[in-house]
mmCIF file of C-alpha atoms in Angstrom:
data_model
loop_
_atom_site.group_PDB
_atom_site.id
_atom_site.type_symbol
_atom_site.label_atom_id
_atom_site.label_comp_id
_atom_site.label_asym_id
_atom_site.label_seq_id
_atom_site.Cartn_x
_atom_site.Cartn_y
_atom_site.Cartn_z
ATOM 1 C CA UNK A 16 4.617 -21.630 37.614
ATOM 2 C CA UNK A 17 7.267 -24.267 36.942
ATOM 3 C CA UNK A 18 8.196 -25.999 39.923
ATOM 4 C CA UNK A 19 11.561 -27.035 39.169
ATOM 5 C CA UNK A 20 12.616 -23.335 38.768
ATOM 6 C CA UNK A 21 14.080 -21.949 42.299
ATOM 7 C CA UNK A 22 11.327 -19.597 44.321
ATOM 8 C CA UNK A 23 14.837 -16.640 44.269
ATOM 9 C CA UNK A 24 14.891 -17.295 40.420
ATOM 10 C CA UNK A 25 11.032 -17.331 39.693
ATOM 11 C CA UNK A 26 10.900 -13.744 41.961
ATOM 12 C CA UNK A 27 13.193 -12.570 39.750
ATOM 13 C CA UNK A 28 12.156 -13.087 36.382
ATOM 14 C CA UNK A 29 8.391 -12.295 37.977
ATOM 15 C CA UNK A 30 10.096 -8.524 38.652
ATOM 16 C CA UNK A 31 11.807 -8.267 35.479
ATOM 17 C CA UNK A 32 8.976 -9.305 33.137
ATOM 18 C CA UNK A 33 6.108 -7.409 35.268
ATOM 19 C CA UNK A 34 8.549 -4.268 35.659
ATOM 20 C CA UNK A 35 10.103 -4.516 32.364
ATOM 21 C CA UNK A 36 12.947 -3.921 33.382
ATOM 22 C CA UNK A 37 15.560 -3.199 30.352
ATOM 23 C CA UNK A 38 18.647 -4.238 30.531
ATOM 24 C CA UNK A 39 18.237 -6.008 33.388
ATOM 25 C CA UNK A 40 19.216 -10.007 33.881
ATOM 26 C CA UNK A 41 18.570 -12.198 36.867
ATOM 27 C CA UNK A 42 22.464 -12.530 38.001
ATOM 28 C CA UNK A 43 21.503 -8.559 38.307
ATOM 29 C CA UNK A 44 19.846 -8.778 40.852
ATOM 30 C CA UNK A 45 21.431 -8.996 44.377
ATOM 31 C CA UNK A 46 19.081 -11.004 47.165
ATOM 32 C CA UNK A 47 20.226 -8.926 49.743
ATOM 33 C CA UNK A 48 20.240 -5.579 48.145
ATOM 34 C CA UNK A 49 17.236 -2.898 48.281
ATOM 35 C CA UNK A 50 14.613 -3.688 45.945
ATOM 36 C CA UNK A 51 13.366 0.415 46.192
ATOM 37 C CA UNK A 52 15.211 3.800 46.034
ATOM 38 C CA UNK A 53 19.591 2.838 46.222
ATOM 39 C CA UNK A 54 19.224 -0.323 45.319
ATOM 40 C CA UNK A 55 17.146 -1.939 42.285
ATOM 41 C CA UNK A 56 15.408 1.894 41.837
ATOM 42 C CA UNK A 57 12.036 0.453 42.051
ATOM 43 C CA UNK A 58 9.667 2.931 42.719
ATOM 44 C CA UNK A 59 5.978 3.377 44.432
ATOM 45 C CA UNK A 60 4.122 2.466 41.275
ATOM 46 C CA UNK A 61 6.214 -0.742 41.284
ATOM 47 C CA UNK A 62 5.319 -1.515 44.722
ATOM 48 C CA UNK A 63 1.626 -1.852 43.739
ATOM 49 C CA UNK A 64 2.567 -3.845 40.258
ATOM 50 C CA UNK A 65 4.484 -6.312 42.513
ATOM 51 C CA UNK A 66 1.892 -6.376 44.828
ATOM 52 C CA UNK A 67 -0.300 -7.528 42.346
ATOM 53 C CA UNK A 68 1.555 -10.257 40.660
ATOM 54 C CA UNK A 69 2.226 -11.610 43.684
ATOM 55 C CA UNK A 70 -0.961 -11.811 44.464
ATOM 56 C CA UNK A 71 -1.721 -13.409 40.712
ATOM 57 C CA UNK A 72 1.178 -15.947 40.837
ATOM 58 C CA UNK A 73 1.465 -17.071 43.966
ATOM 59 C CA UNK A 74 -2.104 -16.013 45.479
ATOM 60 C CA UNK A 75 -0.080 -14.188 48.295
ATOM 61 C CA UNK A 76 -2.282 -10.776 49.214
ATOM 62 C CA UNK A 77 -0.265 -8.031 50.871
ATOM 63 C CA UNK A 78 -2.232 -5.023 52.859
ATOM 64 C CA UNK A 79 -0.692 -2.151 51.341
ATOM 65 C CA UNK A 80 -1.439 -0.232 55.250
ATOM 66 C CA UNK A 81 0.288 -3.041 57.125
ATOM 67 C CA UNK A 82 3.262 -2.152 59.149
ATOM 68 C CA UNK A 83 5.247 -5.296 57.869
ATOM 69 C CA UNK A 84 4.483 -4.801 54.144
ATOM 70 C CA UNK A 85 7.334 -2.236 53.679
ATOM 71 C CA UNK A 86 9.869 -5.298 55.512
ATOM 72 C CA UNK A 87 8.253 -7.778 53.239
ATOM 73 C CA UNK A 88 9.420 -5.692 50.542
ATOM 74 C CA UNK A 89 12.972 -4.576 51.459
ATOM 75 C CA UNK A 90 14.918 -7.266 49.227
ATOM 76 C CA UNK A 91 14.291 -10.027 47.065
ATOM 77 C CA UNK A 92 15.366 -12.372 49.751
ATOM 78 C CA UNK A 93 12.481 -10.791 52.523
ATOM 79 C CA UNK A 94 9.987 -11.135 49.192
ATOM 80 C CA UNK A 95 10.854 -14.777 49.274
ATOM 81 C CA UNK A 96 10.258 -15.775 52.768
ATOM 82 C CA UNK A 97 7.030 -13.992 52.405
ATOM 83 C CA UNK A 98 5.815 -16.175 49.140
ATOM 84 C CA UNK A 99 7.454 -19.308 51.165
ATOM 85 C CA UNK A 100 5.531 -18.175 54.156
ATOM 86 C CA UNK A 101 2.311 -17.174 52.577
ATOM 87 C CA UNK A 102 2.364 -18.776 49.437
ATOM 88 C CA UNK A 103 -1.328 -20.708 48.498
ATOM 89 C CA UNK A 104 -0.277 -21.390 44.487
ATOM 90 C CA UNK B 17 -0.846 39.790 15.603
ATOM 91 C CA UNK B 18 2.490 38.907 15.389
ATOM 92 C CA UNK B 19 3.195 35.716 13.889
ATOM 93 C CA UNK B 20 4.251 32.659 15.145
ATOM 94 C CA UNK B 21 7.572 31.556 14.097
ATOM 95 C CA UNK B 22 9.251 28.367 13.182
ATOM 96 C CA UNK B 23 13.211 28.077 15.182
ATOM 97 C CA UNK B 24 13.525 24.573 15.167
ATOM 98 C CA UNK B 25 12.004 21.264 14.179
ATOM 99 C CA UNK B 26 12.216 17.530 14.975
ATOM 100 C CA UNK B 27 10.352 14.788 13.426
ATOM 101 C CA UNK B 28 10.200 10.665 14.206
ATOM 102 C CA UNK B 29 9.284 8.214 11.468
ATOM 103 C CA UNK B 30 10.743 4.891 11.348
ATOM 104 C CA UNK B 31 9.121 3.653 8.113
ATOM 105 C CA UNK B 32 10.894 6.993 6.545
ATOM 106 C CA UNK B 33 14.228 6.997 4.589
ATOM 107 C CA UNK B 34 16.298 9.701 6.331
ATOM 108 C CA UNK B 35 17.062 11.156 2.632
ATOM 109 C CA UNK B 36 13.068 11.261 1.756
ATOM 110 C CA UNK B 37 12.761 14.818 2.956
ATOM 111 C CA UNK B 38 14.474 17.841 1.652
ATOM 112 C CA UNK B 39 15.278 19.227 5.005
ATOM 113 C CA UNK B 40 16.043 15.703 6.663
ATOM 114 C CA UNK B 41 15.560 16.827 10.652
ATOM 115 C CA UNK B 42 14.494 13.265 11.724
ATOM 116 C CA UNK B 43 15.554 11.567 14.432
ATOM 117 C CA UNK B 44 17.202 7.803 14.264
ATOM 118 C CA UNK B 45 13.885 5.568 14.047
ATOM 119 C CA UNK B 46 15.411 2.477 16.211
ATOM 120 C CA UNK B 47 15.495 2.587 19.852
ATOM 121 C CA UNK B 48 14.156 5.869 20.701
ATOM 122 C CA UNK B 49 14.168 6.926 24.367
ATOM 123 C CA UNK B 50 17.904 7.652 24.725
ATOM 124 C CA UNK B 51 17.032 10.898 26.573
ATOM 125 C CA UNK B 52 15.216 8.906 29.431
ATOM 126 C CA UNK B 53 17.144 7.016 32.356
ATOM 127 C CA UNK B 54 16.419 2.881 31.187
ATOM 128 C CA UNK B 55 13.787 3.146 34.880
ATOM 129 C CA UNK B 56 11.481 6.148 32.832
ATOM 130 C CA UNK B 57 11.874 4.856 29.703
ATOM 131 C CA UNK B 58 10.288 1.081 30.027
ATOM 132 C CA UNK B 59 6.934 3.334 31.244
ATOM 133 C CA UNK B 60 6.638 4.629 27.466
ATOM 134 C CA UNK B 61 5.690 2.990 24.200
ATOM 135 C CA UNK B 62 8.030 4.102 20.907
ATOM 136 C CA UNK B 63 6.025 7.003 20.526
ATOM 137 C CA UNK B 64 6.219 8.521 23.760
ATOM 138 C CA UNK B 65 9.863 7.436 24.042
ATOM 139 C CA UNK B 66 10.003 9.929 20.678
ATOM 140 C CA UNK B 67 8.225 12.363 22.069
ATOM 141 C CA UNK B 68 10.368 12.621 25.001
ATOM 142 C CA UNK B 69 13.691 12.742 22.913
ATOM 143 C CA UNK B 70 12.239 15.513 20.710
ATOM 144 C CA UNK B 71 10.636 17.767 23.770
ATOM 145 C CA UNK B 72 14.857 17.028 24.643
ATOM 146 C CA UNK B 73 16.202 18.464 21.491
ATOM 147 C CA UNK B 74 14.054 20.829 21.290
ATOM 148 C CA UNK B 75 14.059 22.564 24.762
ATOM 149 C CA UNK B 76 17.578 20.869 26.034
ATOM 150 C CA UNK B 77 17.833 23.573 28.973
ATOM 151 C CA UNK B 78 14.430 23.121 30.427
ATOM 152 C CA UNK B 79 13.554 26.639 29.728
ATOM 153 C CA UNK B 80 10.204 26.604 27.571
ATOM 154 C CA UNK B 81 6.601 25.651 28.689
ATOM 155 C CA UNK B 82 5.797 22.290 26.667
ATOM 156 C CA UNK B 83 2.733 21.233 25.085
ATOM 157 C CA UNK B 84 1.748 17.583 23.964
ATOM 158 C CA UNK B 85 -0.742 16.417 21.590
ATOM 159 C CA UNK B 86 -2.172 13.323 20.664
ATOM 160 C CA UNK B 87 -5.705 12.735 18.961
ATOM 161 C CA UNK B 88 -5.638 8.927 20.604
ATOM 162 C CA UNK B 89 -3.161 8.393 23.054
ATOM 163 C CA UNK B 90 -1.533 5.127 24.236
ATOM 164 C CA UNK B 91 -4.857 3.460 22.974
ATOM 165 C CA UNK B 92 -2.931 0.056 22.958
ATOM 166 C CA UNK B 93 -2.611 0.779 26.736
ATOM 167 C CA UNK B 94 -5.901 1.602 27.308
ATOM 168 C CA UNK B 95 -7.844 -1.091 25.686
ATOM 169 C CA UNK B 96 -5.976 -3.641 27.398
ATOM 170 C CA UNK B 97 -7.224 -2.097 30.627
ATOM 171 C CA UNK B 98 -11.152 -1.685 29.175
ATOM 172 C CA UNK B 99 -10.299 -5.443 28.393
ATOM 173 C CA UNK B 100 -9.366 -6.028 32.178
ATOM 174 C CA UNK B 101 -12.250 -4.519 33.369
ATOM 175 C CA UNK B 102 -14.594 -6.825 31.054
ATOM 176 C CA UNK B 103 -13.259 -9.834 32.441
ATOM 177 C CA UNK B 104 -13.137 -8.435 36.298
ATOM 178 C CA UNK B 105 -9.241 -8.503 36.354
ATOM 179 C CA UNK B 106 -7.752 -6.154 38.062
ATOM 180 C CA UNK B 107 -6.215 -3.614 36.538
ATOM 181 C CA UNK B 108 -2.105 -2.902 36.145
ATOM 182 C CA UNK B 109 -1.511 0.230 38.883
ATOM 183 C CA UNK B 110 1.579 1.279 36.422
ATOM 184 C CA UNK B 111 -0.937 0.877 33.122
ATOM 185 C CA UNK B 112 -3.819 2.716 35.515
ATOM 186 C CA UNK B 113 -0.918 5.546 36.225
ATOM 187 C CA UNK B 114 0.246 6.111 32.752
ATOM 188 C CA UNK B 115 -3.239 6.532 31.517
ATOM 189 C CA UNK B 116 -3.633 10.456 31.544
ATOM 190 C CA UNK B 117 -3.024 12.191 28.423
ATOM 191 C CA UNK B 118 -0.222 14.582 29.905
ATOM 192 C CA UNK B 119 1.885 10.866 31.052
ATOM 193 C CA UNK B 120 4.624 11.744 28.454
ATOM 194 C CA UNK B 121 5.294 15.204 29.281
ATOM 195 C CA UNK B 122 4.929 13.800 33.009
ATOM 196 C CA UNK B 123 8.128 11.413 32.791
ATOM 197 C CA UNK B 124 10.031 14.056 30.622
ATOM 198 C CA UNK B 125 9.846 16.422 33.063
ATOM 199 C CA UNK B 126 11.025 14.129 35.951
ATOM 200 C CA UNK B 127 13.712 12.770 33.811
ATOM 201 C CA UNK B 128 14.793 16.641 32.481
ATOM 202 C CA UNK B 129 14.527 18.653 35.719
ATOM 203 C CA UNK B 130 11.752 20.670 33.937
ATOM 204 C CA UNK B 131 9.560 23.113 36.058
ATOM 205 C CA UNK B 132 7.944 25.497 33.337
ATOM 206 C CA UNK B 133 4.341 24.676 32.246
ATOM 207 C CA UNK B 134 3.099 21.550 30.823
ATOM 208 C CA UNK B 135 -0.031 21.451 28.368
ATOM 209 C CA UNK B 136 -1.533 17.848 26.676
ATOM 210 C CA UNK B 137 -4.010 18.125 24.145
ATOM 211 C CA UNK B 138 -6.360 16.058 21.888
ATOM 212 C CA UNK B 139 -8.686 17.584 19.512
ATOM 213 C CA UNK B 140 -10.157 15.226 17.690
ATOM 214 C CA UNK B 141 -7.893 15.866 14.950
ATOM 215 C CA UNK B 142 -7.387 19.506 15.161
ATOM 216 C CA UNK B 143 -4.290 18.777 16.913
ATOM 217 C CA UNK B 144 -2.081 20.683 15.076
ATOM 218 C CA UNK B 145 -3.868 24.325 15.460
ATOM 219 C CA UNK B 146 -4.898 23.918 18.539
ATOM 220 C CA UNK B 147 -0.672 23.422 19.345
ATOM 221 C CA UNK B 148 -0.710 26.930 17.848
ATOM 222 C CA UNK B 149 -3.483 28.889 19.860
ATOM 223 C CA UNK B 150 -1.955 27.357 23.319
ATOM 224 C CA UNK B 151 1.319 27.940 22.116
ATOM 225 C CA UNK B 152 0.693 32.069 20.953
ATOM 226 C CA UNK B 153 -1.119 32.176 24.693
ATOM 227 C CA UNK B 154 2.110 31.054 26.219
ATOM 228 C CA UNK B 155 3.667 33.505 23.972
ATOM 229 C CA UNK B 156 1.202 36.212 24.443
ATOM 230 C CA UNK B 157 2.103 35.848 27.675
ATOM 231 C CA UNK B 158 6.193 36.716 27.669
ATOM 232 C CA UNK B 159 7.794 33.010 27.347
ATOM 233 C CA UNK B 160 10.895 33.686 24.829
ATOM 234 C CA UNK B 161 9.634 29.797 22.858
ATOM 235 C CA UNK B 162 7.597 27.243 23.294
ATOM 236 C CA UNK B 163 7.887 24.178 22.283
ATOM 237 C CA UNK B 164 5.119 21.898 20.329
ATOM 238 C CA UNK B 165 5.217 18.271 19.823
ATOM 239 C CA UNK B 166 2.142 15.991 18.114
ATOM 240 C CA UNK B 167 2.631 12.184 17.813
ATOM 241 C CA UNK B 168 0.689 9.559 17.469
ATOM 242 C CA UNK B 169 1.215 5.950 19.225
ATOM 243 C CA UNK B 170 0.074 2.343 16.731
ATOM 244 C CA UNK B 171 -3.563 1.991 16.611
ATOM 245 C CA UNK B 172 -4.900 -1.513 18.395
ATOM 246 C CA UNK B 173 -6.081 -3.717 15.407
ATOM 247 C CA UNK B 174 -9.652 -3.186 17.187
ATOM 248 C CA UNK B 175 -9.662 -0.161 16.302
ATOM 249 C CA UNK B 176 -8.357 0.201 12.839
ATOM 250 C CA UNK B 177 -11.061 1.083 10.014
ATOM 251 C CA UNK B 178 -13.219 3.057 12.889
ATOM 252 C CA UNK B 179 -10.902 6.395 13.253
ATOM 253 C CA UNK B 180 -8.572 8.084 11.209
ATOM 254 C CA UNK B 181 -4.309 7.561 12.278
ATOM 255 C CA UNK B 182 -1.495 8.063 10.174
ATOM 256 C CA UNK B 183 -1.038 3.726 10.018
ATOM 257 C CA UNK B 184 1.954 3.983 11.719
ATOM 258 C CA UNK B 185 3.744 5.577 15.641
ATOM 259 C CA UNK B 186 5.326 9.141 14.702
ATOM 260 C CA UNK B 187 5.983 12.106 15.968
ATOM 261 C CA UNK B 188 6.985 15.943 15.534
ATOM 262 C CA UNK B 189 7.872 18.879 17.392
ATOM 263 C CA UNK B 190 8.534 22.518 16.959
ATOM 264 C CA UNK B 191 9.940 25.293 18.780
ATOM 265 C CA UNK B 192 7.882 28.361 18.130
ATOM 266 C CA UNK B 193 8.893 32.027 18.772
ATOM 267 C CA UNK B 194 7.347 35.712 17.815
ATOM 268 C CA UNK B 195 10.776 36.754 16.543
ATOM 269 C CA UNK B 196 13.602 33.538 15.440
ATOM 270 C CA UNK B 197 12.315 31.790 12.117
ATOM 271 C CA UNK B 198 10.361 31.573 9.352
ATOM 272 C CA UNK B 199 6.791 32.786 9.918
ATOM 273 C CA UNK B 200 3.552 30.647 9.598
ATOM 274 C CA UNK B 201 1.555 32.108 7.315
ATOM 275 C CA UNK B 202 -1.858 31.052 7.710
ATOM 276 C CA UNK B 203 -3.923 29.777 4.370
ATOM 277 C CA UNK B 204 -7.788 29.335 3.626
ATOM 278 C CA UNK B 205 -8.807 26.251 5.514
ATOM 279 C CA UNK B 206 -8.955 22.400 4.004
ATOM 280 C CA UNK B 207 -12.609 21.849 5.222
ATOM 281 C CA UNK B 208 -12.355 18.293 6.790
ATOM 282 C CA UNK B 209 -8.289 18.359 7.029
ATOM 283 C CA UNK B 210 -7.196 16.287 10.002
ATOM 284 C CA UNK B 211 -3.177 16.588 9.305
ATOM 285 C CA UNK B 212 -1.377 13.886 11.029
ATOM 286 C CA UNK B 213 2.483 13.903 12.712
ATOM 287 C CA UNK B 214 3.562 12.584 8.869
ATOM 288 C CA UNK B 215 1.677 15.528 7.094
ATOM 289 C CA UNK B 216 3.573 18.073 9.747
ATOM 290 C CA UNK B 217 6.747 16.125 8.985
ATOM 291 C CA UNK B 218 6.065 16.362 5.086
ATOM 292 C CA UNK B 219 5.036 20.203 4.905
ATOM 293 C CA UNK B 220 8.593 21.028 7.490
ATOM 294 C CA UNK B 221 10.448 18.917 5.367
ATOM 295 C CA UNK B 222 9.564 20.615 2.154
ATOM 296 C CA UNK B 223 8.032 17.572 0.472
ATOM 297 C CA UNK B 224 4.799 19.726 0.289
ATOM 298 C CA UNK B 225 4.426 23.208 0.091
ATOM 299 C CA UNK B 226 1.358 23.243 2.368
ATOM 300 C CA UNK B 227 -0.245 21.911 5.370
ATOM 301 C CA UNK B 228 -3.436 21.197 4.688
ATOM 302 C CA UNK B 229 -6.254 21.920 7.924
ATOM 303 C CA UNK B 230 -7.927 24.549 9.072
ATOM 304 C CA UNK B 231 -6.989 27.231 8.672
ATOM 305 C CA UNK B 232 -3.799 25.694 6.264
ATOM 306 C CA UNK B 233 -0.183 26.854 6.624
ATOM 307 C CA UNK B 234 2.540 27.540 4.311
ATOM 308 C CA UNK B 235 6.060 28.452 5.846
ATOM 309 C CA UNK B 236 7.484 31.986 4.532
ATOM 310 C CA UNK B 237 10.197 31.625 2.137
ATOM 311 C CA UNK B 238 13.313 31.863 3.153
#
C-alpha cells in the first residue's frame, strides 16, 4: 500500500475497488455513516469480501463469530481503528 | 400436443447493427443492467446484466415462472477461482456465491419482487430445446407464459479453440404461450446443431428462415 495515502482514504478505495461499487467516489462515503443495510447498503456477502481484503492488505484477521466483529464493522471510521489497532502490513 | 407459441421476444448483441435484423427487437448493447438497483448489478458480468433486463421486458409483472440457460456460464468467473485454488489463495466469498448456474435468475428475482418458479439450465449445447421441454412442463402444468432466456457470457482466452461459443456475450429471451403467437413448428433435426443466443436471434429476427438443432424450428407464417 502507499504510505503517503491516509489509512480513511486507502479503506475507502479498498471498499470501492473490492466491492465494485458503481458510481460510487470516495467523498461518497461518510466515516460515520453505516457501512451495512441504511447506510452504504453493503450486504452479508460484502462482509466476508471485506473481511478478506483486510486480511490481504493489511494482514488484519477478523473472527467472523466474535462478538466485536459486527462493531468493527459498523462504519468506515470503527474499520479504521481496527486496521490502526491490528494492522501487521 | 398443443404447440408452443411465440408472444414476445428480446435479443442482446452488441457487435449487431440494430437495423441488421428484419424484426429489430434488440435491446441497446451499451450499459446493460438498467433493470437492476447499481448494488445487484456490479454482481453480474454484461451478459447476465442482459439477461436480467430481458427476463424484465419480458415478464415486467413478475407473473411467469423463468428459466435460464447457459451452455458455460460466467466461465471468466470461474477460472479465476480454479486459478485461486492452484496457487492456495483464498477464494472471493462474492465470486464463490455467484458461482451457481441459477445466480442470474437469483439477483433478478431479488431485484423484481419475483416469487414464481425459477429453472437454470445447461445442456451441453442443447440449450435451446431443452428451454422448450421445461417450458411446455410449466405450461402443461396451467402457467398462462413462461418466459425463456439463453445467453452466453465471453469465453476466457484459455478456453477458446477447446469448446464451441458464439465469439462474443449475447443473449435472448422469449415468452412462450399455448395460445398468443406464432406457433413453433418443429423441423427434422440438424444432426450436430448446437444453435447459439446469435442463431436464436437470427431465426426471430427473420434473417433465416430456420433454426437449425434438433429437432429444427421454423416459426408459422404470419
Amino acid at each position: 500500500m502507499n504510505q503517503s495515502v491516509p489509512l480513511s482514504l486507502d479503506l475507502k478505495h479498498m471498499i470501492i475497488d473490492t466491492l465494485e461499487l458503481e458510481d460510487v467516489t470516495p467523498e461518497d462515503i461518510d466515516d460515520h455513516a453505516p457501512l451495512f443495510g441504511e447506510g452504504l447498503g453493503l450486504d452479508s456477502i460484502d462482509a466476508l469480501e471485506l473481511g478478506l481484503a483486510l486480511q490481504k492488505r493489511y494482514g488484519v484477521t477478523l473472527d467472523a463469530e466474535a462478538e466485536d466483529t459486527r462493531r468493527h464493522f459498523a462504519s468506515l471510521a470503527a474499520l479504521q481503528a481496527l486496521v490502526e489497532e491490528r494492522r501487521v502490513n | 400436443m398443443e404447440q408452443l407459441r411465440l408472444s414476445e421476444w428480446l435479443g442482446w448483441d452488441p457487435l449487431r447493427e440494430e437495423n441488421a435484423t428484419k424484426d429489430a427487437r434488440l435491446l441497446p448493447s451499451d450499459k446493460p443492467g438498467v433493470s437492476l438497483p447499481a448494488m445487484l448489478r456490479r454482481r453480474l458480468d454484461n451478459a447476465g446484466r442482459a439477461t436480467c433486463d430481458i427476463l424484465a421486458g419480458l415478464d415486467p409483472e413478475a407473473r411467469c415462472p423463468l428459466i435460464h440457460a447457459s451452455r458455460h456460464g460466467d466461465a471468466n468467473f470461474t477460472l479465476s477461482m480454479l486459478k485461486a485454488l492452484a496457487n492456495q489463495e483464498p477464494l472471493s466469498p462474492t465470486r464463490f456465491s455467484m458461482s451457481v448456474h441459477n445466480a442470474t435468475l437469483g439477483v433478478h428475482a431479488i431485484a423484481n419482487h419475483h416469487y414464481r418458479p425459477l429453472q437454470a439450465l445447461g445442456a451441453s449445447g442443447n440449450e435451446f430445446n431443452a428451454l422448450l421441454w421445461e417450458a411446455r412442463g410449466y405450461l402443461a402444468e396451467g402457467h398462462g407464459a413462461v418466459v425463456i432466456v439463453f445467453s452466453e457470457g465471453t469465453l476466457p482466452g484459455d478456453y477458446i479453440d477447446c469448446t464451441p461459443h458464439p465469439g462474443h456475450a449475447c443473449a435472448v429471451g422469449l415468452r412462450l404461450s399455448l395460445t398468443q403467437g406464432r406457433a413453433l413448428v418443429a423441423e427434422d433435426a440438424t444432426p450436430g446443431a448446437a444453435p447459439t443466443p446469435l442463431d436464436i436471434i437470427d431465426w426471430l429476427g427473420g434473417c433465416s428462415p430456420r433454426l437449425a438443432a434438433a429437432p429444427g424450428w421454423r416459426l408459422e407464417e404470419a
